[in-house]
């Protein structure tokens, strides 16, 4: 039995300990926002936060997650439903095309802003290089991160 | 570029000319689908047609008819209706239409055709409703209808200033007869309020909060998860497999061999299916599978052998069949008398579509009924539009499973990217074949390796090009020997055929296009701007080479070809129009500052291409450093695609296409040996990422021409623009893709 805290709620799962966190989230817990793109930590579609750090859930065995605090895209907005500044910026700038990569993109960006609330373009490059957008919405992703950073500076908690 | 329309698209348009002309209006307007009838309290609801419902509380529902694959169609088609309806966008809820082509007309995503084909019919859908609402208000006020105007879901009697909302009028409008759609007045472009503005994607909020929308997110009670292993070489059959061992693995419910369908071999290939209680269990079992394949009839394709053969064939200026030759001219003689001859050999590899959501489908067989949910670009039959291209799959269900087409219900989900891949429904047929053997709903999930190795690929190709210049540097002779592939020995593979109208043959004094087809087993399909995405690279790069050999400025040389009096007259608003071509080419050059002094190591490159009824020119600013690192700094795009529907979506499609084109030209290509695709994932097929995405500035020239789609046509010009810029920066000519082969990196 593995115990984890997901989006603020304690969960217990009993699955094969080698199962990647991604499939536990999707198939066992029904949290479908985290996506499968490559399965080998090359695309970032499955990015979630483990104890505040962005990780690729497809390549993280559940056995390593006992006691971990996990945030997925479903848990990024505030409990009262108020969207995270990044989510707001994504909507305001109409970032998504197909949208499939975007939960992973947002989770990578959220981790970046958490540690570095005023990122430069170079910081964004470094933090986002692991996330492929096949539709190539990179221009708007960059803009939205900057825009969310401005909102944060006005006192929006990330 | 074809002077008409892109190859596949042209074939389609010719096929459906009858349908496209009158475009199923009789079908569209007046019929109310069962789905819309059911469930809504209808006492005072106004439903003038299958697309629009206006409730007495002011709630307006607009149906979105075509699959959303990231091209923004779920937002843009309803916008067209809402514009003519004069509905306030904030009153509108968009609902995905079920697959029902009798009611909604063609339902597919492909060929950048959705906006193009639906523009007028959907405007009529909206205008019909508005006309009836105005009539209801005029009756109420006992005034002439032409004294009334509409805006923001309200009818206003202009002389008196009286107003009635659509909500208040819904019940009264519902009692009126529906007018003939062809008789209702449509707006002038200058009166558009919604079209041309920036509207965010209707699902954006769901996407950024991780709501289930995609095929992979489909969940049903009691659903099982499947994986499927096919022979890595197309045409291989299962000889034996360690099924007993697999069935004992944790979570595995069943494992069985599927023979493959003989009549539809590319819709269901032979393989081993595994059904398990989670995706991971199915994947684990798939990894542990040991299959012995019978490869007697399997593909032996070899990319290295093909390349060697094509390089030999490329020595010949003329291929097996001549597709175009200037009437009454001798091309060999023209080259003999030319003052200067330029020759070049261009080539490019096979590539997969690689949408980020790997193929998947959920199927559930109950008795003689089959339900399928899938991220597909073609959930219906497209009313037969693609039959001659071999895109037919409904008869498969009868042939393989004994289920009649009318008992199959296919519900399209949002797709995590399409790019042409999901017009081929093999994943959906596999899911059906597996589910038919299981007493539960089954979600089939492909791995990334499955997706990369079992695609319908963008065909590789080779061009032996020759240009003859006179002593003034004018292009007087042109020859394009295209080496391509055939699967049936008769016709080129999908996306691998060149039309007689391919630029610039018809603009040159003496010209010839010929084709040689090599046999191929590897399946080919339509990849974002089929044909165009590679022809542009070869031809627009070569035009720059000829300009350079002539000692002329590239822009001036290109414009002089477009200005040639031989230029064919445009056959209609959707074929190449040199005035529009010249306008966008000049605009892109102007915005980029063509001719300005460049920083050391920087160059500007230009290209124009016409496809999908869109005229698009692009200029790229590129630098190359000592280590052959290529950096695309900025791209300027000028596009004439008629009026803009959704400015936000249009700009985004252009930017995405440009970066997709750069990504593909820089680094991507497949190797095929023994019929097997060697690459399997994003480690060896590494797409362009954030740090290398350039700025892309987009300019639209808007006109009253019918709008073309924008999912594809901005892609073709970028590869030649970048290649030409590399030459301008370094003097090094790029004639093959990907650039990584020439030692260049991003
Ligand atoms: S699915 Fe995890 S990084 Fe691609
Ligand atoms: S929006 Fe389609 S992959 Fe990023």
PDB file of N, CA, C and O and ligand atoms in Angstrom, chain A residues 97-99 101-102 133-135, chain B residues 356, ligand 2:
ATOM      1  N   UNK A  97      -3.475  25.015 -28.971  1.00  0.00           N
ATOM      2  CA  UNK A  97      -4.049  24.606 -30.265  1.00  0.00           C
ATOM      3  C   UNK A  97      -4.771  23.295 -29.994  1.00  0.00           C
ATOM      4  O   UNK A  97      -5.923  23.321 -29.583  1.00  0.00           O
ATOM      5  N   UNK A  98      -4.096  22.152 -30.152  1.00  0.00           N
ATOM      6  CA  UNK A  98      -4.805  20.919 -29.789  1.00  0.00           C
ATOM      7  C   UNK A  98      -4.980  20.837 -28.277  1.00  0.00           C
ATOM      8  O   UNK A  98      -5.916  20.237 -27.789  1.00  0.00           O
ATOM      9  N   UNK A  99      -4.049  21.419 -27.533  1.00  0.00           N
ATOM     10  CA  UNK A  99      -4.167  21.460 -26.083  1.00  0.00           C
ATOM     11  C   UNK A  99      -3.556  20.294 -25.349  1.00  0.00           C
ATOM     12  O   UNK A  99      -3.468  20.303 -24.121  1.00  0.00           O
ATOM     13  N   UNK A 101      -0.527  19.075 -24.973  1.00  0.00           N
ATOM     14  CA  UNK A 101       0.709  19.271 -24.196  1.00  0.00           C
ATOM     15  C   UNK A 101       0.516  20.227 -23.038  1.00  0.00           C
ATOM     16  O   UNK A 101       1.400  20.373 -22.203  1.00  0.00           O
ATOM     17  N   UNK A 102      -0.615  20.959 -23.043  1.00  0.00           N
ATOM     18  CA  UNK A 102      -0.654  22.179 -22.235  1.00  0.00           C
ATOM     19  C   UNK A 102      -0.686  21.945 -20.734  1.00  0.00           C
ATOM     20  O   UNK A 102      -0.178  22.773 -19.979  1.00  0.00           O
ATOM     21  N   UNK A 133       5.786  20.905 -27.675  1.00  0.00           N
ATOM     22  CA  UNK A 133       4.453  21.216 -28.177  1.00  0.00           C
ATOM     23  C   UNK A 133       4.469  20.895 -29.658  1.00  0.00           C
ATOM     24  O   UNK A 133       5.088  21.595 -30.449  1.00  0.00           O
ATOM     25  N   UNK A 134       3.810  19.815 -30.021  1.00  0.00           N
ATOM     26  CA  UNK A 134       3.807  19.381 -31.422  1.00  0.00           C
ATOM     27  C   UNK A 134       3.125  20.419 -32.313  1.00  0.00           C
ATOM     28  O   UNK A 134       3.432  20.561 -33.479  1.00  0.00           O
ATOM     29  N   UNK A 135       2.166  21.148 -31.737  1.00  0.00           N
ATOM     30  CA  UNK A 135       1.499  22.205 -32.505  1.00  0.00           C
ATOM     31  C   UNK A 135       2.343  23.477 -32.529  1.00  0.00           C
ATOM     32  O   UNK A 135       2.002  24.429 -33.211  1.00  0.00           O
TER      33      UNK A 135
ATOM     34  N   UNK B 356       1.002  14.612 -30.665  1.00  0.00           N
ATOM     35  CA  UNK B 356       1.478  14.340 -29.298  1.00  0.00           C
ATOM     36  C   UNK B 356       0.624  13.296 -28.572  1.00  0.00           C
ATOM     37  O   UNK B 356       1.117  12.585 -27.709  1.00  0.00           O
TER      38      UNK B 356
HETATM   39  S1  LIG C   2      -1.068  22.447 -28.253  1.00  0.00           S
HETATM   40 FE1  LIG C   2      -0.923  20.613 -29.415  1.00  0.00          FE
HETATM   41  S2  LIG C   2       0.862  19.698 -28.611  1.00  0.00           S
HETATM   42 FE2  LIG C   2       0.849  21.639 -27.689  1.00  0.00          FE
END
